[in-house]
Amino acid sequence: MKFISIFIGIISFFPTSFAFGQGFDRGKLILYGTGGLGLGNNSGRIEKSVENTNFPNYLALNSPYTDNLTIFSNFYALNAMVKDRTELSSRLGELGFEYGLFRYFGIGFSVSNQIITASHFRAIDERQIIIYSLTALDNTTLLSRLNQGDFYDFAVQKRRDVLNSTSGDLSLFFHFLPNDPFDPYIRVGGGSGFERLFGGTTNRVFGALGVRYHINDLFFINAEIEHANVYMVKYEAPNSGHRNKGNYEESFFKFGLGLSFTLHGQTNPEIESKPVNVLESVGSEVPPQQTKEPVVETKLERFVFLASEIFDLPSSRIHLEGRARLDAISRSLENEYKDYDVQVITYTTPFKEDVPGNYDNYDLGFERSQAISRVLREKGVNSRRIIDSTQGSAMYNVDSKEKVVIELRKKNK
């Protein structure tokens, strides 16, 4: 519930930014940090070792010198008192980066730290209790001293980490929806590190399914389910204390935040600047309209692109280079063209060529025009300055190439 509350709070803090986020793409550098809790499926010899060495009086319970009633009473009494000793919990933290090698694939490196904690771990080495009990002269005293040692250990037991493993990991990412604010992905990887409490080298392998939601071009939130296995190699047992050897396997739910940067150089579009009237910008196919109203002459300047320079054809999704171009235009609009209005005109390729009046792609033209407007508004251009329009597929048929025209209009003073 805590993670859900944080997620809702972030959404509330950015009420309008979710429409303008930009997802993963080639050339993107992603910095992220996550933290998570284990889902409780601890396994392997680490847990078994904790159960064996942390359970009280385990030698006396199997002793041939005690009767069945004593074994029964001791087992259930002590087991009820220290039943939480073998409960393990885990947590994980990770810091890393990812670079977009291709449109769908990325490679990354991260540093992770996994910790296993026993809620009630014995504070006294069990060998000390055994040595104390073996000094008894009879079996009754021996069992009594074992019980005394366990009861004392129960009184001073404490929460304790039984594994603290840090590793450097290499990850491979596959993204299902590149260049989209909603970014589901899978990743696999592995790495090597060390166990910080008792020594020893560790190897780590993992797989994860996650999703990122890009709040805007810079920030995103991240949720992920990861299954990992850490196992010990080149282990040297300590002289005393808990001997931690084997493997640790766990699933984690992770939540985090991150930053997204574009490493590609931004492309500054060439501006076509010349006096032209509205009819010339639309095309010769538009018949001149007769009007008695005087036509107010305007001075027009235009940014002209092929549609492939802005969109992932044939969709209305703006790709990474297209966003860089629109970002450059928005800076120009906020600096040297502050007094200009903006009209976005899109031309689309007809489905049926040479058929007069074909408007099959008219809706697509408006979708592209509105997508451009959203990016400009996100970059700070006032929405009152922007007009969305399209000429559909009927007004443009030169080599069946699709275009995007952004006209800047300013009345002569």
XYZ file of C-alpha atoms in Angstrom:
413
model
C 0.000 0.000 0.000
C 2.910 2.359 0.652
C 4.140 1.989 -2.936
C 0.619 2.582 -4.275
C 0.295 5.763 -2.203
C 3.600 7.067 -3.556
C 2.510 6.280 -7.125
C -0.822 8.121 -6.687
C 0.987 11.080 -5.158
C 3.319 11.384 -8.137
C 0.383 11.278 -10.549
C -1.396 13.996 -8.563
C 1.701 16.182 -8.553
C 2.020 15.965 -12.349
C -1.626 16.127 -13.505
C -0.924 17.056 -17.123
C 2.556 15.738 -17.784
C 1.603 12.134 -18.532
C 0.338 13.077 -21.992
C 3.747 14.390 -22.982
C 6.185 11.719 -21.796
C 8.751 10.178 -24.077
C 9.851 6.574 -23.783
C 12.901 4.482 -24.563
C 14.597 4.764 -27.942
C 17.963 4.281 -29.611
C 20.556 6.651 -28.202
C 18.781 7.151 -24.884
C 20.742 7.116 -21.618
C 18.613 5.924 -18.700
C 19.687 6.429 -15.075
C 17.619 4.578 -12.482
C 17.471 3.640 -8.839
C 15.166 1.033 -7.302
C 14.503 -0.574 -3.958
C 12.475 -3.652 -3.157
C 11.346 -6.225 -0.639
C 11.456 -9.989 -0.989
C 8.224 -11.850 -1.612
C 9.188 -14.577 0.838
C 10.273 -17.616 -1.179
C 13.705 -17.980 0.418
C 15.332 -21.244 -0.594
C 18.632 -23.017 -0.821
C 21.213 -24.048 1.747
C 21.409 -20.626 3.372
C 17.943 -20.960 4.898
C 18.572 -24.586 5.858
C 21.784 -23.555 7.576
C 19.953 -20.893 9.560
C 17.320 -23.416 10.625
C 19.908 -25.945 11.750
C 22.311 -23.676 13.619
C 19.718 -21.280 14.993
C 17.361 -23.881 16.432
C 17.776 -24.318 20.218
C 19.013 -27.441 21.920
C 19.129 -29.456 18.710
C 21.756 -31.878 20.032
C 19.884 -32.671 23.235
C 16.628 -33.324 21.428
C 18.251 -36.221 19.583
C 20.250 -37.511 22.514
C 19.838 -41.226 23.420
C 20.277 -40.299 27.094
C 16.908 -38.561 27.470
C 13.483 -40.145 27.686
C 10.668 -39.515 25.208
C 8.650 -37.317 27.568
C 11.615 -35.017 28.101
C 12.257 -34.819 24.360
C 8.572 -34.058 23.698
C 8.253 -31.354 26.361
C 11.540 -29.668 25.507
C 10.832 -29.658 21.793
C 7.414 -28.026 21.964
C 8.261 -25.599 24.764
C 11.404 -24.285 23.148
C 9.936 -24.355 19.654
C 7.036 -22.146 20.778
C 9.430 -19.678 22.396
C 11.771 -19.251 19.449
C 9.549 -20.059 16.470
C 10.442 -16.709 14.859
C 14.145 -17.435 14.843
C 14.161 -19.045 11.423
C 11.964 -16.440 9.730
C 14.030 -14.714 7.062
C 13.260 -11.429 5.346
C 15.077 -9.813 2.456
C 15.515 -6.480 0.750
C 17.292 -5.249 -2.359
C 18.626 -1.920 -3.617
C 19.973 -1.154 -7.080
C 21.561 1.805 -8.890
C 22.378 1.633 -12.574
C 22.150 2.945 -16.098
C 20.942 1.716 -19.480
C 21.937 2.799 -22.980
C 19.720 2.274 -26.019
C 21.805 0.357 -28.557
C 18.909 -0.218 -30.940
C 15.264 0.700 -31.186
C 14.086 -2.226 -29.018
C 17.294 -3.273 -27.242
C 19.388 -1.706 -24.520
C 22.394 -2.677 -22.451
C 23.064 -1.602 -18.894
C 25.252 -1.902 -15.840
C 24.166 -1.663 -12.223
C 25.360 -2.169 -8.671
C 22.985 -4.113 -6.430
C 22.974 -4.979 -2.754
C 20.915 -7.859 -1.319
C 20.455 -8.398 2.410
C 18.888 -11.370 4.218
C 17.830 -10.776 7.812
C 16.816 -13.231 10.536
C 14.240 -11.606 12.792
C 15.560 -13.305 15.980
C 19.071 -14.676 15.639
C 20.997 -16.313 18.470
C 23.496 -13.977 20.105
C 25.530 -16.760 21.744
C 27.519 -19.305 19.802
C 25.804 -22.658 20.332
C 29.184 -24.317 20.801
C 29.668 -22.373 24.030
C 26.387 -23.772 25.380
C 27.421 -27.298 24.392
C 30.818 -26.986 26.098
C 29.109 -25.662 29.235
C 26.654 -28.572 29.289
C 29.350 -31.217 28.735
C 31.002 -30.272 32.015
C 28.007 -31.809 33.822
C 28.513 -35.049 35.755
C 25.163 -36.637 34.806
C 22.623 -36.553 31.997
C 20.009 -34.622 33.996
C 22.444 -31.796 34.695
C 23.600 -31.883 31.078
C 20.049 -31.364 29.806
C 19.425 -28.694 32.429
C 22.478 -26.738 31.341
C 21.472 -27.008 27.703
C 18.091 -25.554 28.630
C 19.679 -22.815 30.711
C 21.902 -21.829 27.831
C 19.000 -21.757 25.399
C 16.790 -19.711 27.717
C 19.592 -17.203 28.237
C 20.202 -17.062 24.504
C 16.472 -16.487 23.999
C 16.623 -13.490 26.341
C 19.488 -11.810 24.476
C 18.657 -12.847 20.902
C 18.520 -10.020 18.370
C 17.732 -9.169 14.781
C 20.687 -9.952 12.574
C 21.740 -9.973 8.940
C 22.857 -13.391 7.732
C 23.795 -12.327 4.187
C 24.934 -9.001 2.766
C 25.967 -9.381 -0.848
C 27.064 -6.570 -3.185
C 27.563 -7.249 -6.888
C 28.114 -5.491 -10.185
C 25.631 -6.693 -12.815
C 25.420 -6.538 -16.595
C 21.854 -6.376 -17.977
C 20.236 -6.809 -21.389
C 16.896 -5.044 -21.939
C 14.138 -5.668 -24.473
C 11.472 -2.941 -24.731
C 8.041 -3.794 -26.146
C 6.876 -0.215 -26.873
C 9.822 2.020 -27.809
C 9.271 5.771 -27.886
C 6.098 5.473 -25.824
C 5.463 6.937 -22.343
C 4.220 3.511 -21.184
C 7.357 1.353 -21.457
C 7.047 -2.359 -20.537
C 10.260 -4.369 -20.765
C 12.061 -7.531 -19.778
C 15.667 -7.821 -18.721
C 18.096 -10.599 -17.919
C 21.612 -10.498 -16.632
C 24.208 -11.551 -14.152
C 27.215 -10.376 -12.254
C 29.805 -11.044 -9.615
C 30.510 -9.580 -6.210
C 31.363 -10.378 -2.617
C 29.713 -11.280 0.681
C 30.365 -8.467 3.130
C 29.655 -10.160 6.479
C 31.649 -13.390 6.431
C 33.640 -13.174 3.225
C 33.477 -15.130 0.015
C 32.882 -14.365 -3.638
C 29.319 -14.370 -4.968
C 27.806 -14.847 -8.401
C 24.357 -13.477 -9.204
C 21.911 -14.256 -12.023
C 18.469 -12.716 -12.453
C 15.512 -12.083 -14.731
C 12.933 -9.325 -14.419
C 9.684 -8.030 -15.884
C 9.084 -4.323 -15.432
C 7.382 -1.188 -16.648
C 8.392 2.459 -16.727
C 6.029 5.389 -17.010
C 7.683 8.496 -18.410
C 6.190 11.525 -16.692
C 7.913 13.841 -19.168
C 11.071 13.881 -21.288
C 13.269 13.728 -18.179
C 11.598 11.861 -15.298
C 10.008 8.419 -15.067
C 8.736 6.035 -12.402
C 9.564 2.353 -12.426
C 8.017 -0.869 -11.077
C 9.593 -4.296 -11.512
C 9.314 -7.922 -10.401
C 12.693 -9.647 -10.277
C 13.737 -13.213 -9.533
C 17.379 -13.568 -8.529
C 19.757 -16.237 -7.294
C 22.942 -15.440 -5.395
C 25.319 -18.320 -4.743
C 28.663 -18.506 -3.004
C 31.939 -19.390 -4.706
C 35.444 -19.626 -3.240
C 33.967 -19.709 0.237
C 36.223 -19.809 3.292
C 34.449 -20.754 6.511
C 35.016 -18.379 9.457
C 36.506 -19.611 12.723
C 33.338 -18.744 14.617
C 29.838 -17.484 14.048
C 27.247 -18.380 11.454
C 28.726 -20.238 8.495
C 26.964 -18.834 5.488
C 27.445 -21.013 2.450
C 25.184 -22.126 -0.334
C 22.762 -20.115 -2.397
C 20.034 -17.575 -1.836
C 17.046 -17.404 -4.165
C 14.304 -14.795 -3.932
C 11.700 -12.821 -5.868
C 11.482 -9.081 -5.280
C 8.951 -6.370 -5.962
C 10.902 -3.207 -6.753
C 9.847 0.409 -7.128
C 11.983 3.358 -8.175
C 12.583 6.582 -10.066
C 14.858 7.538 -12.920
C 16.117 10.100 -15.409
C 16.171 9.864 -19.194
C 18.604 11.733 -21.468
C 19.119 11.914 -25.222
C 22.736 11.503 -26.312
C 22.041 12.200 -30.003
C 22.861 15.732 -31.059
C 19.750 17.749 -31.668
C 18.989 18.466 -35.288
C 18.250 22.091 -36.052
C 15.771 22.299 -38.938
C 16.407 24.557 -41.868
C 13.927 27.361 -41.996
C 12.445 28.398 -45.287
C 11.820 32.128 -45.053
C 10.075 33.978 -47.834
C 6.998 36.156 -48.314
C 4.156 33.918 -49.381
C 0.422 33.978 -49.046
C -1.822 31.268 -47.672
C -2.906 29.920 -51.061
C 0.694 29.374 -52.174
C 1.470 27.335 -49.064
C -1.540 25.079 -49.595
C -1.006 24.310 -53.271
C -2.263 25.020 -56.708
C -5.169 22.598 -56.266
C -7.079 25.034 -54.046
C -9.306 27.285 -56.184
C -9.132 30.997 -55.358
C -12.069 32.181 -53.284
C -13.968 35.336 -54.217
C -14.577 37.707 -51.359
C -15.434 41.308 -50.926
C -13.527 41.468 -47.686
C -10.005 42.871 -48.047
C -7.397 40.162 -47.567
C -5.012 41.065 -44.788
C -1.577 40.354 -46.135
C 0.631 38.369 -43.803
C 4.278 37.568 -43.784
C 4.846 33.816 -43.657
C 7.862 31.746 -42.715
C 7.822 27.987 -42.795
C 9.528 24.927 -41.378
C 9.181 22.098 -43.908
C 9.967 18.423 -43.265
C 9.259 15.079 -44.813
C 6.869 13.187 -42.559
C 9.511 10.489 -42.047
C 11.729 13.110 -40.381
C 9.117 13.563 -37.641
C 6.999 10.388 -37.418
C 7.369 6.631 -37.297
C 5.561 5.968 -40.565
C 2.808 5.147 -41.157
C 1.693 6.034 -37.604
C 1.329 9.384 -35.843
C 3.966 8.502 -33.236
C 6.830 11.010 -33.087
C 10.267 9.370 -33.001
C 13.388 10.524 -31.159
C 14.892 12.610 -33.966
C 11.503 14.176 -34.631
C 11.233 15.305 -31.033
C 14.692 16.849 -31.261
C 13.596 18.862 -34.314
C 10.390 20.000 -32.623
C 12.356 20.949 -29.531
C 14.579 23.197 -31.661
C 11.492 24.769 -33.256
C 9.893 25.418 -29.865
C 13.032 27.227 -28.694
C 12.898 29.388 -31.797
C 9.219 30.148 -31.160
C 9.976 31.233 -27.611
C 12.968 33.377 -28.595
C 13.165 34.986 -32.048
C 9.541 34.234 -33.090
C 7.629 35.266 -29.974
C 5.128 37.381 -31.930
C 4.259 34.689 -34.475
C 1.258 32.400 -34.537
C 1.809 28.787 -35.578
C -0.206 26.686 -38.008
C 0.663 23.001 -38.265
C -0.256 21.529 -41.671
C 0.228 17.839 -42.460
C 0.043 16.142 -45.843
C -0.564 12.388 -46.054
C -0.158 9.847 -48.826
C -3.462 8.745 -50.426
C -4.445 5.100 -50.191
C -5.867 5.294 -53.716
C -3.653 7.387 -55.933
C -5.046 9.780 -58.523
C -8.569 9.534 -57.143
C -9.938 13.082 -56.764
C -11.506 13.862 -53.423
C -9.960 10.930 -51.581
C -9.888 11.668 -47.843
C -8.950 8.228 -46.514
C -6.003 9.643 -44.552
C -7.706 12.796 -43.338
C -7.992 11.529 -39.741
C -4.354 10.465 -39.762
C -3.374 13.971 -40.809
C -5.210 15.499 -37.851
C -3.666 12.968 -35.455
C -0.186 13.918 -36.630
C -0.965 17.605 -36.409
C -2.253 17.226 -32.854
C 0.789 15.152 -31.865
C 3.074 17.991 -32.992
C 0.957 20.524 -31.106
C 1.226 18.495 -27.898
C 5.018 18.521 -28.080
C 5.116 22.274 -28.746
C 2.797 22.930 -25.795
C 4.924 20.708 -23.604
C 7.964 22.828 -24.499
C 6.185 25.994 -23.388
C 4.500 27.325 -26.537
C 1.142 28.917 -25.681
C -1.728 26.809 -27.012
C -3.508 29.949 -28.257
C -0.733 30.447 -30.798
C -1.159 26.982 -32.355
C -3.649 25.939 -35.050
C -3.970 22.264 -36.018
C -4.836 21.532 -39.640
C -4.314 19.012 -42.415
C -4.712 18.874 -46.167
C -5.487 15.174 -45.986
C -4.438 13.039 -48.929
C -6.420 14.762 -51.667
C -4.508 18.041 -51.717
C -1.033 16.611 -52.134
C 0.141 14.024 -54.640
C 3.679 14.948 -55.609
C 5.597 11.642 -55.719
C 3.271 10.391 -52.965
C 5.601 11.863 -50.337
C 4.193 12.982 -47.014
C 5.129 16.353 -45.575
C 4.865 18.415 -42.417
C 4.670 22.198 -42.749
C 4.818 24.500 -39.726
C 3.890 28.034 -40.778
C 4.694 31.121 -38.721
C 2.328 34.044 -39.291
C 2.770 37.645 -38.275
C 0.660 40.562 -39.456
C 2.444 43.497 -41.048
C 2.427 46.555 -38.863
